[in-house]
mmCIF file of C-alpha atoms and ligand atoms in Angstrom:
data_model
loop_
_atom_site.group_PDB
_atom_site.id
_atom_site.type_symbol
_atom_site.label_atom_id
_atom_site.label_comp_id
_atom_site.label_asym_id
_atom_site.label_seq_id
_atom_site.Cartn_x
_atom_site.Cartn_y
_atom_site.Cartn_z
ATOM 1 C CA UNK A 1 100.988 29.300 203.193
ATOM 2 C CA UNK A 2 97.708 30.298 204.596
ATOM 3 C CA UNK A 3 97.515 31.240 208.196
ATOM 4 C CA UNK A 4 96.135 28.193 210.243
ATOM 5 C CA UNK A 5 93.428 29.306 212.347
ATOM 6 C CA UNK A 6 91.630 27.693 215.505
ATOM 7 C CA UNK A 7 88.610 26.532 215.970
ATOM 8 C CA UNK A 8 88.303 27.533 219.663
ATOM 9 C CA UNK A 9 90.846 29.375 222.065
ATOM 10 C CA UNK A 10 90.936 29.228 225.510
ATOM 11 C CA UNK A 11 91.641 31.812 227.929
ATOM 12 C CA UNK A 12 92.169 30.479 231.896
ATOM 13 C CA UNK A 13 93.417 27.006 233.711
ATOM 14 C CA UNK A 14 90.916 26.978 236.390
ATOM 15 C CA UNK A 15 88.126 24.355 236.985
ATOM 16 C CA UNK A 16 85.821 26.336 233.706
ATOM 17 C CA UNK A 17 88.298 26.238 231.019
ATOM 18 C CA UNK A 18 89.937 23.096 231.801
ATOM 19 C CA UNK A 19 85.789 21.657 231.474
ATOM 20 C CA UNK A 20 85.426 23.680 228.039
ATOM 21 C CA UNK A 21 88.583 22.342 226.833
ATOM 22 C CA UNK A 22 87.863 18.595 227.583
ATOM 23 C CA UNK A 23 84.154 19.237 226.434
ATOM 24 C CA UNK A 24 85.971 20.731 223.066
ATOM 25 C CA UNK A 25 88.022 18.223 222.793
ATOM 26 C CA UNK A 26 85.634 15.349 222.476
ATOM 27 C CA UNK A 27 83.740 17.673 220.107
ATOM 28 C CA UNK A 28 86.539 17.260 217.864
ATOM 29 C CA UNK A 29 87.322 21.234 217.762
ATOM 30 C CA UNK A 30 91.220 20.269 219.080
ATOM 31 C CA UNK A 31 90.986 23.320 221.376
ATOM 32 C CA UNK A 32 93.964 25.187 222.374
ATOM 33 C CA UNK A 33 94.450 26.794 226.233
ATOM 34 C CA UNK A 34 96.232 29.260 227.114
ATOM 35 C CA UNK A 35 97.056 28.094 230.992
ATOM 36 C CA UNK A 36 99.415 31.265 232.027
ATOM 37 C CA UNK A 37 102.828 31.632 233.360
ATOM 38 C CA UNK A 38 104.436 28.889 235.549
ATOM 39 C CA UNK A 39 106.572 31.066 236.563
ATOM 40 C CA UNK A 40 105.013 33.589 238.781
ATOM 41 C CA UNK A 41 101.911 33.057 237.804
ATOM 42 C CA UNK A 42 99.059 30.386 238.641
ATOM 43 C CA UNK A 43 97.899 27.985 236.138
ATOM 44 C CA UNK A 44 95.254 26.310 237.612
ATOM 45 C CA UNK A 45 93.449 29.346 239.019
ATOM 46 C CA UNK A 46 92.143 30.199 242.912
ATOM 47 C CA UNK A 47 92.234 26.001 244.063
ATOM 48 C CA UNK A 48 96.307 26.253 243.497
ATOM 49 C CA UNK A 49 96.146 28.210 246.554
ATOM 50 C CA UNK A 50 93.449 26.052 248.311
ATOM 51 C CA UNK A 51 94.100 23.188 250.466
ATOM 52 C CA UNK A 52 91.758 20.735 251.262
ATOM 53 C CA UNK A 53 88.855 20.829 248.787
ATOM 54 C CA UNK A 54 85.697 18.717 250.517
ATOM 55 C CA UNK A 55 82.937 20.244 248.090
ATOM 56 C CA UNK A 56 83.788 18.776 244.785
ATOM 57 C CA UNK A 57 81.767 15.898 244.326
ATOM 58 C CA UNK A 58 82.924 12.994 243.724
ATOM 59 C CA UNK A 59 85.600 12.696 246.093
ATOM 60 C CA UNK A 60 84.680 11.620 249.380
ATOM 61 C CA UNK A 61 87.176 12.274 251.127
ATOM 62 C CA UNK A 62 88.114 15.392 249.571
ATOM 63 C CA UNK A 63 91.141 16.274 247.656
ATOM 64 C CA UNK A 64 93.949 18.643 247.532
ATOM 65 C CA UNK A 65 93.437 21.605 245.469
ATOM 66 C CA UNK A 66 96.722 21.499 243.593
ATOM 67 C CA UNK A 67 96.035 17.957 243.199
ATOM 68 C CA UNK A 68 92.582 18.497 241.761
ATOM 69 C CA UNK A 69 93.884 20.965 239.074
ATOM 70 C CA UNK A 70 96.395 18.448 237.873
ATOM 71 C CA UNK A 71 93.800 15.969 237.495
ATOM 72 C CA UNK A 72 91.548 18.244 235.620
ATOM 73 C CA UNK A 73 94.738 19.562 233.315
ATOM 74 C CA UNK A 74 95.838 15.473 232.861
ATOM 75 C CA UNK A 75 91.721 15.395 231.434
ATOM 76 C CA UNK A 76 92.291 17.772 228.848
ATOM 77 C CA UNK A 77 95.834 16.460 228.070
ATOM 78 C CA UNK A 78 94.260 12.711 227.053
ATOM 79 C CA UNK A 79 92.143 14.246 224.882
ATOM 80 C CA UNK A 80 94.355 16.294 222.687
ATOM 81 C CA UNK A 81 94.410 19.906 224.324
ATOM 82 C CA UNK A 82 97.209 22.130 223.789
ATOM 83 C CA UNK A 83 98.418 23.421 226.358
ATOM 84 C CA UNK A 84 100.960 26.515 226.236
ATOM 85 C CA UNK A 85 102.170 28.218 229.743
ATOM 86 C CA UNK A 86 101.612 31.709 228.995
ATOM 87 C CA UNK A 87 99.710 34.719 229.855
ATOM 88 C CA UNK A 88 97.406 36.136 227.377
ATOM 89 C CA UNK A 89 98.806 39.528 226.492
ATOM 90 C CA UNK A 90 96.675 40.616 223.553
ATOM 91 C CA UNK A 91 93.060 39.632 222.667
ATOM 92 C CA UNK A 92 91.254 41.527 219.547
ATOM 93 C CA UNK A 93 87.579 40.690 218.567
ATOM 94 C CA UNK A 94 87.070 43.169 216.470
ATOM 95 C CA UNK A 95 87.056 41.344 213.049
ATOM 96 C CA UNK A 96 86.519 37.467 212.361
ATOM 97 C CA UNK A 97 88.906 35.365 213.142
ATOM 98 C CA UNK A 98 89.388 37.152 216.365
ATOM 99 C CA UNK A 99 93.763 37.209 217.785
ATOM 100 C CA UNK A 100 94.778 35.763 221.076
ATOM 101 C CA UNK A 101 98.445 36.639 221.555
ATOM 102 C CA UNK A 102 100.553 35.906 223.826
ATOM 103 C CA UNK A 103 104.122 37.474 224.450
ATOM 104 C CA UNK A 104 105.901 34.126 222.407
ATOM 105 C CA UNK A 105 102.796 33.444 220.155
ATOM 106 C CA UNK A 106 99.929 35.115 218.207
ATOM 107 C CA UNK A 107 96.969 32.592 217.267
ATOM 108 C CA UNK A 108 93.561 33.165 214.864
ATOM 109 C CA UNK A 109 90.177 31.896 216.304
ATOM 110 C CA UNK A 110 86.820 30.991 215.475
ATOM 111 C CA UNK A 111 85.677 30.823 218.799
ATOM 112 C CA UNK A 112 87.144 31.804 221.917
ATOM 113 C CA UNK A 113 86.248 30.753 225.416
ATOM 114 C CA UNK A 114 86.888 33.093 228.446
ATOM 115 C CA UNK A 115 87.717 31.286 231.469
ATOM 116 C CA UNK A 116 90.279 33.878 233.134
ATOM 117 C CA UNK A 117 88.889 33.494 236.647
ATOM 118 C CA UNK A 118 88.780 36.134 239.479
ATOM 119 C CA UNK A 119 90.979 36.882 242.577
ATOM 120 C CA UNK A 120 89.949 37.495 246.009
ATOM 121 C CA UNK A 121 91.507 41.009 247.252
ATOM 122 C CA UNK A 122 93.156 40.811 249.833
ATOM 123 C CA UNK A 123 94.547 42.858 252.194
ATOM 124 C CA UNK A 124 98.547 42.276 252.123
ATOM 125 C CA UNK A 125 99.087 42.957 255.781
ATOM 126 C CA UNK A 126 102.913 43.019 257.080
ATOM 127 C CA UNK A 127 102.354 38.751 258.100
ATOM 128 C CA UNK A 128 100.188 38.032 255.441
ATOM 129 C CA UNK A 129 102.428 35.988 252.984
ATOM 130 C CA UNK A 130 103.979 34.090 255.575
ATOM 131 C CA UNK A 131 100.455 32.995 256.929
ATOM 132 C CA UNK A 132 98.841 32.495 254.094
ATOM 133 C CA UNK A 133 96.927 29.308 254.561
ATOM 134 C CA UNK A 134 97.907 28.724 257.554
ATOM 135 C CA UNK A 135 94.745 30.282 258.927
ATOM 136 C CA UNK A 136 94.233 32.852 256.268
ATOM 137 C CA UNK A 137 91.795 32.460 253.401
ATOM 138 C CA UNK A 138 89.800 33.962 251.350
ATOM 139 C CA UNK A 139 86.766 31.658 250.564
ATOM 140 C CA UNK A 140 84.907 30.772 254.152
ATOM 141 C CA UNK A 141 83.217 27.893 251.973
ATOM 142 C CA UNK A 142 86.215 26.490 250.898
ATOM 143 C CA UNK A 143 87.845 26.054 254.129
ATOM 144 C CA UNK A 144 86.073 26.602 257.001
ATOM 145 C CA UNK A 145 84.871 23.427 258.203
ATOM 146 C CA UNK A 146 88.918 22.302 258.373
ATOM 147 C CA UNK A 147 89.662 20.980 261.329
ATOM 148 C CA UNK A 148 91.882 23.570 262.258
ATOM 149 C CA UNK A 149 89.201 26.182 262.355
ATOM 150 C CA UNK A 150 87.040 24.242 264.606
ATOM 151 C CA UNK A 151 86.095 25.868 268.545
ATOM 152 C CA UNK A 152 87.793 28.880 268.204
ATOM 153 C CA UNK A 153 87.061 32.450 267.727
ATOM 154 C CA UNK A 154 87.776 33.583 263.676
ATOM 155 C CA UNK A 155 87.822 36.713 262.304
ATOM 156 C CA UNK A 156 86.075 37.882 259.317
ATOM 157 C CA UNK A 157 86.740 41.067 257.164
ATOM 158 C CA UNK A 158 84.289 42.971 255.563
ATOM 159 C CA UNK A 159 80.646 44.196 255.430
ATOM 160 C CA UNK A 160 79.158 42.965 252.398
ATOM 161 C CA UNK A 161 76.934 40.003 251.550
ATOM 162 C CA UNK A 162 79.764 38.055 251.146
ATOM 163 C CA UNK A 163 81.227 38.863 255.120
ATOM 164 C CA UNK A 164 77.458 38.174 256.516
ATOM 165 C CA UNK A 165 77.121 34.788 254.616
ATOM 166 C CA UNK A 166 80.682 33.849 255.509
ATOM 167 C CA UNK A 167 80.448 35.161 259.007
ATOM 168 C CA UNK A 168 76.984 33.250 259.513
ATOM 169 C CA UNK A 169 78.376 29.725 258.068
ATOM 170 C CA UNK A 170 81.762 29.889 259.841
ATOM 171 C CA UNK A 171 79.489 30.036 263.455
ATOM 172 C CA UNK A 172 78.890 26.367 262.939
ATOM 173 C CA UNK A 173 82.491 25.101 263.962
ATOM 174 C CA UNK A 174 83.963 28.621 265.111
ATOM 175 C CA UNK A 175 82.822 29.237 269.325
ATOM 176 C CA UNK A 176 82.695 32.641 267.798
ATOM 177 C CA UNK A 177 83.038 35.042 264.406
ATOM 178 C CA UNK A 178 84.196 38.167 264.790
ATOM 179 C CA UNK A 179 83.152 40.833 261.515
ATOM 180 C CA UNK A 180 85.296 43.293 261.229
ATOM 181 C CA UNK A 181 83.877 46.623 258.849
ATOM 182 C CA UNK A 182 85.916 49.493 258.422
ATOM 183 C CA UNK A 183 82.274 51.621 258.634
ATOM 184 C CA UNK A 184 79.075 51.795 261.317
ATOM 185 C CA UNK A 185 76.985 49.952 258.429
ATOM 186 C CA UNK A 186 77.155 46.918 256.277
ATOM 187 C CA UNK A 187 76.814 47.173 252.457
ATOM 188 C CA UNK A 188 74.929 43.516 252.901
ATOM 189 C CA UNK A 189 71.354 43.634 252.250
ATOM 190 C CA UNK A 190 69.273 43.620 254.787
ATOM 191 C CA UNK A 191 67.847 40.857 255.149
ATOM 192 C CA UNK A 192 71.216 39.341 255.485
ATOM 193 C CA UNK A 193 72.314 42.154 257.820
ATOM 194 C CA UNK A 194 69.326 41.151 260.337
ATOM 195 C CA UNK A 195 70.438 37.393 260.240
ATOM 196 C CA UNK A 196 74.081 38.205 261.403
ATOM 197 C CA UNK A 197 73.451 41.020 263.906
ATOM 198 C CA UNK A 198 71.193 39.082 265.686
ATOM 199 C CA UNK A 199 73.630 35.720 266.095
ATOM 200 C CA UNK A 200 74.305 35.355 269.150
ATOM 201 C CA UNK A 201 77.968 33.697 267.912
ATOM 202 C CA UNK A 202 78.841 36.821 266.194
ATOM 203 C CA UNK A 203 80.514 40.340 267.235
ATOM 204 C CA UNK A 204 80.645 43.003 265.500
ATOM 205 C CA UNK A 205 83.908 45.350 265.498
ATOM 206 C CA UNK A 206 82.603 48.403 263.525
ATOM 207 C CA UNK A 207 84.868 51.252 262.406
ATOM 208 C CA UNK A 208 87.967 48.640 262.237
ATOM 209 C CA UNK A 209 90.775 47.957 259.471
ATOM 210 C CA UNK A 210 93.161 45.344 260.564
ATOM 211 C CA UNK A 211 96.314 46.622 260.792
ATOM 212 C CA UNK A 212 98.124 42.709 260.945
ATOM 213 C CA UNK A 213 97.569 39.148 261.388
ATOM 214 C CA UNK A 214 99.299 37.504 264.668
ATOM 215 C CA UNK A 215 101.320 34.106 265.030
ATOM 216 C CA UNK A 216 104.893 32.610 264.581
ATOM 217 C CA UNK A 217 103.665 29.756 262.585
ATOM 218 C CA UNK A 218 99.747 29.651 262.667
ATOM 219 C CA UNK A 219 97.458 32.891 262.830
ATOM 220 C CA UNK A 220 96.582 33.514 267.128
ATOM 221 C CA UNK A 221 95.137 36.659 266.463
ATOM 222 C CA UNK A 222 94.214 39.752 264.277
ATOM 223 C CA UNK A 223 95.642 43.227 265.376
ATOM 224 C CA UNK A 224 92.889 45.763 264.522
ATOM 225 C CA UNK A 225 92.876 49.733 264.680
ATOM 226 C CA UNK A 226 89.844 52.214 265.415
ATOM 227 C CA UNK A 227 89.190 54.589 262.370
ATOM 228 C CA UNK A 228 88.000 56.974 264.195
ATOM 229 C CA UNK A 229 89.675 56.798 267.436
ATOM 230 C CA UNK A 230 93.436 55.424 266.173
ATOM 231 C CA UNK A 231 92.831 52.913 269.460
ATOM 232 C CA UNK A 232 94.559 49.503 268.801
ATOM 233 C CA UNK A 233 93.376 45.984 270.078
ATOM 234 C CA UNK A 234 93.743 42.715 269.554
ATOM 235 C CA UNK A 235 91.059 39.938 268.501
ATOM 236 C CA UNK A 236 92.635 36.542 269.892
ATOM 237 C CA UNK A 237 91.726 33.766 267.397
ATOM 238 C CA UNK A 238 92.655 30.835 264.822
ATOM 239 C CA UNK A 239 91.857 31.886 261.397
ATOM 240 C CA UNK A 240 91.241 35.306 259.737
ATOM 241 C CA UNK A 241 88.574 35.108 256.393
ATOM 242 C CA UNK A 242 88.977 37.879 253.847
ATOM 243 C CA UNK A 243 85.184 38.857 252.217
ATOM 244 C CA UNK A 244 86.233 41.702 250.649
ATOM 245 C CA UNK A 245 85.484 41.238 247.158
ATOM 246 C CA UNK A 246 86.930 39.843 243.949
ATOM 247 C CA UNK A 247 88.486 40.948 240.919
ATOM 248 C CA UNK A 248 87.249 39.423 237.739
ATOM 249 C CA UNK A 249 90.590 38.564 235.094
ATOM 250 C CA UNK A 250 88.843 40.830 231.999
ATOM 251 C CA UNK A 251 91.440 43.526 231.823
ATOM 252 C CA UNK A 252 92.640 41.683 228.149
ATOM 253 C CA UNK A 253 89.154 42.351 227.184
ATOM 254 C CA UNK A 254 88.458 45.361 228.906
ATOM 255 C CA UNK A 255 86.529 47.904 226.070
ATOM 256 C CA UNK A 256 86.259 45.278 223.802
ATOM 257 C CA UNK A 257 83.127 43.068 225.080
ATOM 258 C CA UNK A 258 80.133 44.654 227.443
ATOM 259 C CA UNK A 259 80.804 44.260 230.987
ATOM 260 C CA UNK A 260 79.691 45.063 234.504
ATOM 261 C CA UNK A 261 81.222 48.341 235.575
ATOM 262 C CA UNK A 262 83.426 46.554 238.647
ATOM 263 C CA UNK A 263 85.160 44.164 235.218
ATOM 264 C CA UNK A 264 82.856 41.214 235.617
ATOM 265 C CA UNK A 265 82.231 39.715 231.421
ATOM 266 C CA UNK A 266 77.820 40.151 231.085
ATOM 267 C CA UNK A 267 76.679 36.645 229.366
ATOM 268 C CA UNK A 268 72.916 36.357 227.767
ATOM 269 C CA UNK A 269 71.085 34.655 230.879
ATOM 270 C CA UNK A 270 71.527 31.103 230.935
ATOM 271 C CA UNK A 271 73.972 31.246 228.408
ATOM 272 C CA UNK A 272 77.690 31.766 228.275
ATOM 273 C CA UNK A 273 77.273 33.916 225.366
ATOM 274 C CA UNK A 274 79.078 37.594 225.581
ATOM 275 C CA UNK A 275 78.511 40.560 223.484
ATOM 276 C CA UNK A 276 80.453 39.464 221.063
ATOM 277 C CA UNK A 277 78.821 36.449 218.877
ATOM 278 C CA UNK A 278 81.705 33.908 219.145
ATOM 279 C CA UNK A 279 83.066 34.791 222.316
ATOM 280 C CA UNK A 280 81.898 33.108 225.138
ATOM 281 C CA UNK A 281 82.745 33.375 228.768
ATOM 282 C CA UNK A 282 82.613 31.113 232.055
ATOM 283 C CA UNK A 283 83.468 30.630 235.586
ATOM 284 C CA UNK A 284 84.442 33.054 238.136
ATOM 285 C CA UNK A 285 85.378 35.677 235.192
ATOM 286 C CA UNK A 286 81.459 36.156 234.590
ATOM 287 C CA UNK A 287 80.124 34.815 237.768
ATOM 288 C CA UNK A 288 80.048 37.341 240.750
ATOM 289 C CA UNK A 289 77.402 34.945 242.806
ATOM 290 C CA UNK A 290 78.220 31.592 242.930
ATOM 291 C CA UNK A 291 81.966 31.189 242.448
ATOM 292 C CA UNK A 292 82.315 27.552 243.222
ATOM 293 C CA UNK A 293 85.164 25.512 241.472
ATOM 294 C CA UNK A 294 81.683 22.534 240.269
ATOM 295 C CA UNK A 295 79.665 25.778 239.215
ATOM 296 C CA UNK A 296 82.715 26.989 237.095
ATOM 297 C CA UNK A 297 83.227 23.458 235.551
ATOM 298 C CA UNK A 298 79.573 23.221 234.291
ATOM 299 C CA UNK A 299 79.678 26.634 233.029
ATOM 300 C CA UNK A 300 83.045 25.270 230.870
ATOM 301 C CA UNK A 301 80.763 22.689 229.753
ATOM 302 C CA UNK A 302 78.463 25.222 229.381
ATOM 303 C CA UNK A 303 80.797 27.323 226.947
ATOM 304 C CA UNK A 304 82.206 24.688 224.913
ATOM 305 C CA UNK A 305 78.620 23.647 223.360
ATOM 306 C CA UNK A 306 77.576 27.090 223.025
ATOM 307 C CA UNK A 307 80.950 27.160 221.147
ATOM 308 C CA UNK A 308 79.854 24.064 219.265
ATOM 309 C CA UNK A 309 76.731 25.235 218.299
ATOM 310 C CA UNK A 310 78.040 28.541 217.414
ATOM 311 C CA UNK A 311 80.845 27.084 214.905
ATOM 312 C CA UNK A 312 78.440 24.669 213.292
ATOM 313 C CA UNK A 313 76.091 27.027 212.620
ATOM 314 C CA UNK A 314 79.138 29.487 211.316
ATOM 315 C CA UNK A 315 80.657 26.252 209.257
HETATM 316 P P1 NAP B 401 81.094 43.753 248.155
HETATM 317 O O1 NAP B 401 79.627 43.875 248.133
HETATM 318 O O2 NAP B 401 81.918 44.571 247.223
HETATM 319 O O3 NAP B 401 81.560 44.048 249.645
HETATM 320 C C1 NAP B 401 82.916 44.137 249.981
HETATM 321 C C2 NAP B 401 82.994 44.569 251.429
HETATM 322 O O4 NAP B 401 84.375 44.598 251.777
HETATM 323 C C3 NAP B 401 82.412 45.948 251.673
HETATM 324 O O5 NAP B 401 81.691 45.989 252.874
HETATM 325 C C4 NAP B 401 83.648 46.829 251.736
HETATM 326 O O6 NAP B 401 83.529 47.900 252.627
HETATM 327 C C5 NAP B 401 84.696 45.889 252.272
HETATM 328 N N1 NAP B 401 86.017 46.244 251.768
HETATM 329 C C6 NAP B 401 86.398 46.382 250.466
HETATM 330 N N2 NAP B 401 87.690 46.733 250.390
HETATM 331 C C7 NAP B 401 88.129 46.823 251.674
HETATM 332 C C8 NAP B 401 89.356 47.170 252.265
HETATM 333 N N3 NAP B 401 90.427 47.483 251.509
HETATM 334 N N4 NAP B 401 89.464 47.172 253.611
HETATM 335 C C9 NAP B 401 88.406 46.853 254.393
HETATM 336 N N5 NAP B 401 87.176 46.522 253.900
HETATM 337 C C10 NAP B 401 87.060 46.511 252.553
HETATM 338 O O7 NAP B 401 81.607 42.243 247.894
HETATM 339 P P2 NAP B 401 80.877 40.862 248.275
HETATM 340 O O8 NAP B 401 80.357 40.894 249.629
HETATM 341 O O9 NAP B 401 81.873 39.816 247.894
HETATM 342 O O10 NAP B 401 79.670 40.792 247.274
HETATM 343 C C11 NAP B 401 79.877 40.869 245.864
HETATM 344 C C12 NAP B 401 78.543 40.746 245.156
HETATM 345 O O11 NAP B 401 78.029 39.415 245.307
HETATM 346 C C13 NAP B 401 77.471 41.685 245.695
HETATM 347 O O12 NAP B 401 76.684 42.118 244.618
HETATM 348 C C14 NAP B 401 76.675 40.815 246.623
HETATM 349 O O13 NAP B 401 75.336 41.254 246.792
HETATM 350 C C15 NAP B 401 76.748 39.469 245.910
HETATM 351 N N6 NAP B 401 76.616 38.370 246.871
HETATM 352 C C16 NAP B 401 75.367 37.907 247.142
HETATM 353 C C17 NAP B 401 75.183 36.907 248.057
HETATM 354 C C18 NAP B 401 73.810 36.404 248.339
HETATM 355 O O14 NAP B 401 72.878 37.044 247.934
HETATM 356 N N7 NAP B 401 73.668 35.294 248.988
HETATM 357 C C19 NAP B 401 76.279 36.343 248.718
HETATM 358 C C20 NAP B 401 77.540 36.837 248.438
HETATM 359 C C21 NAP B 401 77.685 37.857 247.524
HETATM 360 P P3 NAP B 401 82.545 49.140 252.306
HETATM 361 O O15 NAP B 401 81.157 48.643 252.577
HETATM 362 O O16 NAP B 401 83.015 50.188 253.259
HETATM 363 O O17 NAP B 401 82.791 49.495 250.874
#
């Protein structure tokens, strides 16, 4: 019997492939997505560790992020997705139809839609698990304006563009934002650099790594060392915001599709078309800017009618 192939695979859970799978869907190319491990791992991508989501429209009064990705994964259930709970293992696009495997499966595809998402580093401090969300995050934008973040000092790591946007929106409900750079200067351009160092809501602690994050059930403070001098002190305050980077999900692709030298996936310009004709990628995986859970759902959309087009046009 002839190997069944697919008309379009996709790679990642998050807000983008959960959009280019319902988008597929309704096209009529009965998309497949690969959603990763339950166990362990986190279908649903970066809002499974969120909680409060106020920035997606459409829900006024905001929405759990957990509860959000179920919604999203119930979408692309109705309309015929399958769904399997594994990590991607293998990908090879090499030769037409291109191989997704997984460590149970190994699937041909026409098409295949990249929607792996990113991570934000982190540091892993001694405290860190146990406080995680309970004043520790990783997206400023996400949840800053929670009400538990409001008049009170926060801490923000980092010295990038990132840490100076993050620092300068967090001085709207924080009394004041610590930044705390483990160098004299900031990597943020300057333009950005000028805005934060002349707030007058916002310290700098230069030449500082944290060392640990404070508090029995909620964060009270950061415990930061000197570099240079080894001298310890302690930053009293409610919430600590890593802006350290991300880490784009492309290591399944790595050396097989052009990309940026720190792993994010290059798409033509206002397209979510890779290197490879056929493969296509979207959200967080391919967007080191933006990063927003609606920005990564229209760039699904995005992918699954470049996919469309692409496999009509291929018929
Ligand atoms: P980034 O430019 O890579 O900066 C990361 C910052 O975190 C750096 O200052 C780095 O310190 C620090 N860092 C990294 N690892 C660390 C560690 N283990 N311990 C302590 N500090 C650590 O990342 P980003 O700020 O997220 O920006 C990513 C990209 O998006 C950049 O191209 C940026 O221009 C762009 N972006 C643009 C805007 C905008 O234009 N509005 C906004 C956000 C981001 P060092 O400086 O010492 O390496």
């Amino acid at each position: 019997m002839a190997e069944a192939i697919e008309q379009v695979v996709i790679i990642g859970s998050g807000p983008a492939g959960h959009t280019a799978a319902v988008y597929a869907a309704r096209a009529n190319l009965q998309p497949v997505l690969f959603e990763g491990e339950t166990r362990g791992g986190l279908p649903g991508g970066q809002l499974m560790i969120t909680t409060e989501v106020e920035n997606y429209p459409g829900f006024p009064k905001g929405i759990q992020g957990p509860e959000l990705m179920a919604a999203f994964r119930q979408q692309s259930l109705r309309f015929g997705t399958r769904i399997h709970s594994e990590d991607v293992t293998r990908v090879d696009l090499k030769r037409q139809p291109f191989t997704v495997a997984s460590a149970q499966r190994e699937l041909k595809a026409r098409a295949i839609i990249i929607a792996s998402g990113a991570n934000a580093k982190r540091l892993h401090l001694p405290s860190e698990d146990r406080l995680w969300n309970k004043g520790i995050s990783a997206c400023a934008v996400c949840d800053g304006a929670l009400p538990a973040f409001r008049n009170q000092p926060l801490v923000v790591i980092g010295g990038g563009d990132s840490a100076v946007e993050e620092a300068t929106y967090l001085t709207k409900f924080a009394s004041k934002v610590y930044v705390v750079h483990r160098r004299d200067t900031l990597r943020a351009s300057k333009i950005m650099q000028e805005r934060l160092l002349k707030h007058p809501k916002i310290e700098m602690v230069w030449n500082a790594i944290p060392l640990d994050v404070l508090g029995t059930d909620v964060v009270t403070g950061v415990k930061v060392q000197d570099v240079k001098t080894k001298a310890t002190r302690e930053l009293t305050c409610g919430g600590l915001f890593y802006a350290i980077g991300h880490q784009p999900n492309s290591d399944v692709v790595q050396g097989q599709i052009e990309m940026a030298p720190d792993g994010y996936i290059l798409t033509k310009p206002g397209t979510t078309r890779t290197s490879v004709e056929g493969v296509f990628a979207c959200g967080d995986v391919q967007d080191r800017v933006y990063r927003q859970a609606v920005t990564a759902a229209g760039s699904g959309c995005m992918a699954a009618l470049d996919a469309e087009r692409y496999l009509a046009a291929h018929e």
